[in-house]
Every structure is written in C-alpha cells, then in structure tokens.
Amino acid sequence: MGNILELKNINKIYGTTVKTQVLYDINLGFKEGSFNSIIGQSGSGKSTLMNIMGTLDTPTSGDVVVDGVITSGMKASQLASYRNQSIGFVFQFHYLLPEFTALENVLMPYRIGHKTVPKETTDRAKELMKLVGLEKVMNNNATQMSGGQQQRTAIARALLNQPKMILADEPTGNLDSLSTETIYELLRDINDRFGTTFIIITHDRRIAEKADRIIEITDGRINLDLLKNN
Amino acid sequence: MKLSYQIATRFLKSALTQTLIIILGIGIGVSVQIFIGSLIQGLQKSLVNTTIGNAAHVSVTDDDDGFIKDYEAVIRSAVDADDRIVAASPVLNASVLIEKDGESQSLLIRGFDLQRAEDIYEFSEYLVEGAMPNADGKVLLGVIARDNFELSVGDTISLITPDKRTVECSVSGFFDYKVAAPNESWCITTLPTVQAIFELEDVVSAIEFQVDQDLVFEADAVAKNVAGAIASDSDTLIVGEWKEANGQLLSGLQGQSISSIMIQVFVMISVVLGIASVLAISVMQKSRQIGILKAMGIQNGSSSLIFLFQGLILGIFGAIAGVLLGLGLSFAFTTFALKPDGTPVVPLYIDPAFIALSAAIAVVACIIASLIPARKSSVLNPIDIIRNQ
Ligand SMILES: Nc1ncnc2c1ncn2[C@@H]1O[C@H](COP(=O)(O)OP(=O)(O)O)[C@@H](O)[C@H]1O
Ligand SMILES: [Mg+2]
C-alpha cells in the first residue's frame, strides 16, 4: 500500500527576530493502515511536527504531501475540508466543546461537513460511544465527565467521519496508567477493525512499544526510526 | 448555517447572565429611542394641532376689491383640483366695534356658512354656553368678550360699523377656543348677517380650505394646485397657505426633530459600541472552541457566522424587549402622568411604523456591531489555540 502522508525536507523555524529552529530536514512517509508512534523528550519538536502533519501549522521550508497533493498549494477552505474529511485529531487536552453534550461533540465533525445528520450517522455516533464505553453518559454535558471520559469522547469524535488518519498528541498525557492502558487498547482495536492509520505522540516508552513503528525525535531530528516486523 | 446558528445559541445560553444583560442594554436603548420619538412626535402633533387644527390650511382671497363674487364656482374648481382638500368654507370677514356702557372694543365679525364652516372650526365642540345661531342677526362671542362686557345668552349687543352705523345683534352663545385671540375678538355669525350689515350682495372675502390632517405639511403643494385650477375663474385671486405664515413654528419643529434624531442616533451608537465590545470579549472567551472547530475543519465563513447570528439574536430579543419597555413606559406616562383635567401631561404619539423602524434599526445595528467579532473569529488561526496548551 502507498503512503497516506509524506513529509519532505521539513524545516521549522520559530520567530522572526530571534530565530529558533525546531525541526531539521525531516523526511518521513506513513503507510496507509499503519500504527505509528513518535517519541522524544519534551521540547524536542514532536507537537510542532504533528501540527505540520495535520495542516494546522505550516513548515518554514519543505513539503507536506497528502494523497499525492502538496498542501502548500491548497486554499484555506480546501485545507479545512481536507481536515474535516480525512483527519481525526486527538489532542492532549481533549478540547471538547463545553456547550454541547458528549454525543453532540462526537457528531460535530459530521455536522461541520454536512447540512443535516441522517439517522445512520447518529446511530454510528452512539455505536462509537459504546465502543469507547460511554453509552451511559453520552447525553452528559462535556463538563460533567471525568478526564478519561472526556478523552475517550474526543477519540470517538475523531473517528466519526471515518478518517483515513488519526493524529494523536499525547492522548493519555494527563490520564492515570489504567486509563492509558484502556485507551491504547481501544486505538489498536480501531486500527485493526477499520484500517485507520494512527500517528501517536507519546513519551511513554511502554506504550510506544506496542506500535508497529517507533520514531524518536531528538532536538528536531529523527534519531531513530524502528519498524517492527510482526 | 444551521450549525453556526446552533453554536451561536449555545454560546449565548452558556453565558446566560451576560446575554440577558446585553439584551436588557439593547432593550433600554431601544425603549428610550421609542419613548423620545413618540414624545417628540406627540408634542409636534399637538403643537401643530393647536396652531392649525381649527384654522384654514389654504385660503383664497381677492387682490382687487377684496370680495369674491362667484365663490361657489371657485370652491368647486379648487375641490376638484386636489383631493387632499377635505373641507371648504366661504367666509365674509369685517371689522366692527362693540360698545357697551361707554366701553368699546374692536371685533372681527365673521360670516360663515355655519354648516360648512363646522368642518374647519368645530363650533359645536367649543361652544360652552347657549346655542348656535339659528337665524340671521344672531352671533356667537368668545368667553373673554363675554367677561369683558358682562354678557349673557340672549343679550342684545350694539355693533358699530366703520361708517358709523349702529347695528343690533342678539347673542346666542359663547365659545372657548382656549386661545386668546378668537376668544377676545371673534364674532361668529351667518354669512347673510354680515352681508346685510355691510349692505353687500352675495359676496365673500375669503374661501378657506382644510387638507387631510395627516397631510397638513403638503399645504404648499395643495395651494399650488388650487392656484392653477382657479386661475380661469378670476385672475385677481391669490392663494395663501399656513406654512408661509408660520415660518417660526416650522423651524422650531425642525430643530426639535433634528435634536430628537441626534438623541436617537447617539443612543444607538452607544448600544452598538456596547454590543461590539461584549461580543469582542466573547470571541476571546470562546477562542478555544473556535480553535477546535477550525482544527476539525469548520470554514472561516461559518465561524464568523456564529458571531453574526449572536448579533442577530441579541438584536431581535433586544428589540422585542425595547418595544415592550418603550410601550410600557409610554403607557405608564399617558396613564399616570395626568393634568388635573385628566388629559396626559405629555401627549405621546404611538406610531407603529416608527416603532417597527426603531426595532429594525436596532437589529441592523446589532448585526453591524457583530461584524468586528465575526471578522476576528474568521481570521483566528487554530494553531494559536492548539500550540498554547
Ligand atoms: N510559538 C513558538 N515560538 C517559539 N518557540 C516555540 C513555539 N512553539 C514551540 N516552540 C519551541 O519549539 C520547541 C519544540 O516544541 P514542541 O513541538 O511543543 O515540542 P514537544 O511537543 O516535543 O514537547 C520547544 O523548544 C519550544 O519551546
Ligand atoms: Mg508536545
């Protein structure tokens, strides 16, 4: 299978007067359906890299190629549609909308792209809530849930549009180890079931070792790119 | 659209106290606007009404010998020429002296076709004592003349003409126009009475017209039409109208209208600034939500619509609150602030079209006020939100 996402000679420099280079000549390709982890010290540039992969941020030089198209040539509205259709984000801080219920939050990516929500989509949202073990609290407001529940809701939300790729930035960063374990089981399970590509940032080596591929970033450079053959 | 609208309502509901305070703010602004507008319009209407409510709006006189002979023909031409004319009445005016016990005073004796003149002067409305003259030789006097000469109904008065002839008339009643000039010096009677006193044939000195009371400010246009239509009847007739004789009143009214509009404009500006600043703060408060929505792919247009909808919703509820408050205030004023005779201290004029306009302006103003926050929301870059955690 081909690469769903490719990074070519990515450099990222922050600041205009005081320049800080955060990423140096990154070249990476991700296979469709693969389960990847990115590890590295805090401040090594992982989040910066992920935001560039997700088209939220732009590299100072180099190209991001999605489905064979260079993203720098796309208009803001095209990028927004692409993100809506093809990427599911899970951030360290879940980012649910506190004005909406858990189920409404899960449905949000679909509503952004469509005028009306058919019953099948609502049913799928409920199915996903069940998958993440939250069918009992899906009508709670986002603020009336525990951290772990909110993060699982964010995962269900990332899955709703059946994106080809899920980008997760330390999705379990502020969870206890038991919740962390459950969430990783869940992500692996989804990867197996739907063939969704996963790129997960973590600084938990135990978790990283469960991935098919481990990429280690050190000071903005790829220090290690380990592909497990199982 | 639908999503932006729903997010807008959720944002407003999530900060309900803030939302209610803004709505109240807009409401107070709109109600002040409605109240002041109704007050000024009411004052102007009553001022115009006291000035010209019982007076000719347009009048035709003769420039040659002061008398119009074929007056019925002139009336017909004029009424046919302009359908804004609602009343027409011929009158023969003349000066006489009233004398009693050695005291004398000049009177304006006015001979009317009483039936037709009723449409303009509403004699029966202002008659406070006695009855209308039911035969020639009977007259009505004002209450001031009555008190000055200690007269009562049925008395006979002596009138002296400029050529020193004395004529006797009997007083059939007294009127009170609540204005000094007519109360003091008008002597109202029938047209044949005046014609007889002055030994004239069937002539009048003026023809008076009233136009529809909502169109009084078009009197100059009506006068122009009338002048055109009667030119063929006689070339010595001249047409006058109330506006040329009341320049000061008109400029007073205009000044009042301008200051009323100024007040309303400034009230609206402060409302707009208030909403704009609250919504601008709201974009900051909700930037996290906007950021995540954009990361999930909401279009910039939809994200600005969220704030335009908030402006629209606030505007609509604010306008409704304002109309209710404004009407309530007006109602309270006209019901509880009364003069001893039971009429309101301030005569408010409730004009539905004006109220609808005020409400519409408020809604438009709120949408305009939400343009800046909408723009901020549109240009908000999600990376700034995602990165800062
Ligand atoms: N907006 C910014 N301006 C300047 N430096 C930044 C900015 N954002 C991040 N950095 C710096 O870039 C480096 C990489 O940050 P980040 O990508 O968040 O690393 P990680 O996710 O691996 O902890 C850090 O040294 C950080 O201080
Ligand atoms: Mg990070």
CSV table of N, CA and C and ligand atoms in Angstrom, one decimal, chain A residues 14-15 20 22 40-49 169-170 201, chain B residues 387-388, ligand 1:
chain,number,residue,atom,x,y,z
A,14,TYR,N,10.9,29.0,14.4
A,14,TYR,CA,10.0,29.9,15.1
A,14,TYR,C,10.7,31.2,15.2
A,15,GLY,N,9.9,32.3,15.2
A,15,GLY,CA,10.4,33.6,15.5
A,15,GLY,C,10.9,34.3,14.2
A,20,THR,N,14.5,30.4,16.3
A,20,THR,CA,14.7,29.1,16.9
A,20,THR,C,14.4,28.1,15.9
A,22,VAL,N,13.4,24.5,15.1
A,22,VAL,CA,12.8,23.4,15.9
A,22,VAL,C,12.9,22.1,15.2
A,40,GLY,N,10.0,11.1,22.2
A,40,GLY,CA,11.1,12.1,22.3
A,40,GLY,C,10.9,12.9,23.5
A,41,GLN,N,12.0,13.6,23.9
A,41,GLN,CA,12.0,14.4,25.1
A,41,GLN,C,11.0,15.6,24.9
A,42,SER,N,10.6,16.1,26.0
A,42,SER,CA,9.8,17.3,26.0
A,42,SER,C,10.6,18.4,25.3
A,43,GLY,N,10.0,19.1,24.4
A,43,GLY,CA,10.6,20.2,23.7
A,43,GLY,C,11.4,19.8,22.5
A,44,SER,N,11.4,18.5,22.1
A,44,SER,CA,12.2,18.0,21.0
A,44,SER,C,11.5,18.4,19.7
A,45,GLY,N,10.3,18.8,19.7
A,45,GLY,CA,9.6,19.2,18.4
A,45,GLY,C,8.5,18.3,17.9
A,46,LYS,N,8.0,17.4,18.8
A,46,LYS,CA,7.0,16.4,18.4
A,46,LYS,C,5.7,17.1,18.0
A,47,SER,N,5.2,18.0,18.9
A,47,SER,CA,4.0,18.6,18.7
A,47,SER,C,4.0,19.5,17.4
A,48,THR,N,5.2,20.2,17.3
A,48,THR,CA,5.3,21.0,16.1
A,48,THR,C,5.2,20.1,14.8
A,49,LEU,N,5.8,19.0,14.8
A,49,LEU,CA,5.8,18.1,13.7
A,49,LEU,C,4.4,17.6,13.4
A,169,ASP,N,-1.9,13.6,19.9
A,169,ASP,CA,-0.7,14.2,20.6
A,169,ASP,C,-0.9,13.9,22.1
A,170,GLU,N,-0.1,13.0,22.5
A,170,GLU,CA,-0.1,12.6,23.9
A,170,GLU,C,-1.6,12.5,24.4
A,201,ILE,N,1.8,10.5,19.3
A,201,ILE,CA,2.9,11.1,20.1
A,201,ILE,C,2.7,10.6,21.5
B,387,ARG,N,-1.4,25.3,20.0
B,387,ARG,CA,0.0,25.4,20.5
B,387,ARG,C,0.1,26.0,21.9
B,388,ASN,N,-0.8,26.8,22.3
B,388,ASN,CA,-0.7,27.4,23.6
B,388,ASN,C,-1.2,26.6,24.8
C,1,LIG,N1,5.4,29.6,19.1
C,1,LIG,C1,6.6,29.2,19.4
C,1,LIG,N2,7.6,30.1,19.3
C,1,LIG,C2,8.9,29.8,19.6
C,1,LIG,N3,9.3,28.6,20.0
C,1,LIG,C3,8.3,27.7,20.1
C,1,LIG,C4,7.0,27.9,19.8
C,1,LIG,N4,6.3,26.8,20.0
C,1,LIG,C5,7.2,25.8,20.4
C,1,LIG,N5,8.4,26.4,20.5
C,1,LIG,C6,9.6,25.7,20.8
C,1,LIG,O1,9.8,24.7,19.9
C,1,LIG,C7,10.3,23.5,20.6
C,1,LIG,C8,9.5,22.3,20.3
C,1,LIG,O2,8.3,22.4,20.9
C,1,LIG,P1,7.2,21.3,20.8
C,1,LIG,O3,7.0,21.0,19.3
C,1,LIG,O4,6.0,21.7,21.5
C,1,LIG,O5,7.9,20.1,21.5
C,1,LIG,P2,7.3,18.8,22.2
C,1,LIG,O6,5.9,18.6,21.7
C,1,LIG,O7,8.2,17.7,21.7
C,1,LIG,O8,7.4,19.0,23.6
C,1,LIG,C9,10.4,23.8,22.1
C,1,LIG,O9,11.7,24.2,22.4
C,1,LIG,C10,9.5,25.0,22.2
C,1,LIG,O10,10.0,25.9,23.2
